């Protein structure tokens, strides 16, 4: 009898703690949406007041910095506006998202870097997913066509950066591929679905397979940059551009890998991608340098941990990828994703309304080796945070059904 009572009492404690936990999570979600409505609203007002269509990127010297339309981050502001529409259903966000998205139309012809994928997917691609606006299809397909010009058939990859342009020209690369490039594949999968032309999908799969073979170490951490011989094929070198060292594990690179291969699994259902994602997850979340709040330092091997900047953008990307994985049959990852969101939604990372240049999250890192954007807000941190929030809500809705 005593055992029954004890068991019943234990069940009640568990039940009430579960109720409390889900209550905390629900309060967190509605609080985040409220904050985002105000903060993104202010961000929009500032831009509208300028009379121009500008793309907030970060803050420098207390001034909001805007990205040119060919910058890899330009799509994230319209993307954040699309997610605001999804999260609130308020048409005001849809109208704004459309306006900023349309300004990026000419990006579809960019062929001199791989970022056309990032830019068009986060604006037109997400806009299409949410509204099914048929006018966006042609832009997505043209952008995929432009990205496809960077496919190098001998090594079987999409070249990220031109070997002879900007600071990259000093590195002696021939066909540099960065792990970030995994994020461009979503545009290719979408373009094949919309056009019925499987060329883009085949390129995406080739790129993913070659990246899987060459970017990862034995512990399933990944390099940032792998350089290929585009004439003879094969790897010329492995190293970094934004990490602490060639052999270190740059946090956002690990986040891009987790997210990019999750999308590959979603689009192909090939179990080898899911298997890789499980291993990447293991590297990230059992890493001895991962802090208790699950917001990583900017590099897992940064030399002065714990006195190194955190990178909230990596945490937001990881949370969003994990919710997608939960939807794809990895329910065990939800607790980790929720824990990240709990951290990002707390006062250590979520800015007080009216501060932080009206960006949502504080404490991200652009590139320490370039001495650029260290411990600042970044628009892509906000974008993936809002995406994670939308994915979490969707998941929990379908769990209730
Ligand atoms: N590709 C840009 C970044 O992750 O910084």
PDB file of N, CA and C and ligand atoms in Angstrom, residues 72 180 242 250 252 256 380, ligand 1:
ATOM      1  N   UNK A  72      25.523  38.312 -47.977  1.00  0.00           N
ATOM      2  CA  UNK A  72      24.876  37.037 -47.644  1.00  0.00           C
ATOM      3  C   UNK A  72      23.740  37.181 -46.636  1.00  0.00           C
ATOM      4  N   UNK A 180      29.210  26.241 -44.544  1.00  0.00           N
ATOM      5  CA  UNK A 180      28.021  27.103 -44.639  1.00  0.00           C
ATOM      6  C   UNK A 180      27.209  26.806 -45.915  1.00  0.00           C
ATOM      7  N   UNK A 242      36.982  31.396 -40.539  1.00  0.00           N
ATOM      8  CA  UNK A 242      36.324  32.116 -39.441  1.00  0.00           C
ATOM      9  C   UNK A 242      36.506  31.469 -38.065  1.00  0.00           C
ATOM     10  N   UNK A 250      34.777  25.583 -35.334  1.00  0.00           N
ATOM     11  CA  UNK A 250      34.073  26.870 -35.307  1.00  0.00           C
ATOM     12  C   UNK A 250      32.588  26.595 -35.032  1.00  0.00           C
ATOM     13  N   UNK A 252      29.659  28.151 -35.423  1.00  0.00           N
ATOM     14  CA  UNK A 252      28.590  28.301 -36.419  1.00  0.00           C
ATOM     15  C   UNK A 252      28.740  27.272 -37.539  1.00  0.00           C
ATOM     16  N   UNK A 256      25.814  25.025 -38.926  1.00  0.00           N
ATOM     17  CA  UNK A 256      25.422  24.908 -40.348  1.00  0.00           C
ATOM     18  C   UNK A 256      25.390  23.427 -40.768  1.00  0.00           C
ATOM     19  N   UNK A 380      20.892  37.374 -38.569  1.00  0.00           N
ATOM     20  CA  UNK A 380      20.618  35.945 -38.779  1.00  0.00           C
ATOM     21  C   UNK A 380      20.363  35.213 -37.463  1.00  0.00           C
TER      22      UNK A 380
HETATM   23  N1  LIG B   1      28.663  32.385 -44.137  1.00  0.00           N
HETATM   24  C1  LIG B   1      28.651  33.220 -43.173  1.00  0.00           C
HETATM   25  C2  LIG B   1      28.814  32.915 -41.735  1.00  0.00           C
HETATM   26  O1  LIG B   1      28.326  31.947 -41.186  1.00  0.00           O
HETATM   27  O2  LIG B   1      29.447  33.763 -41.122  1.00  0.00           O
END
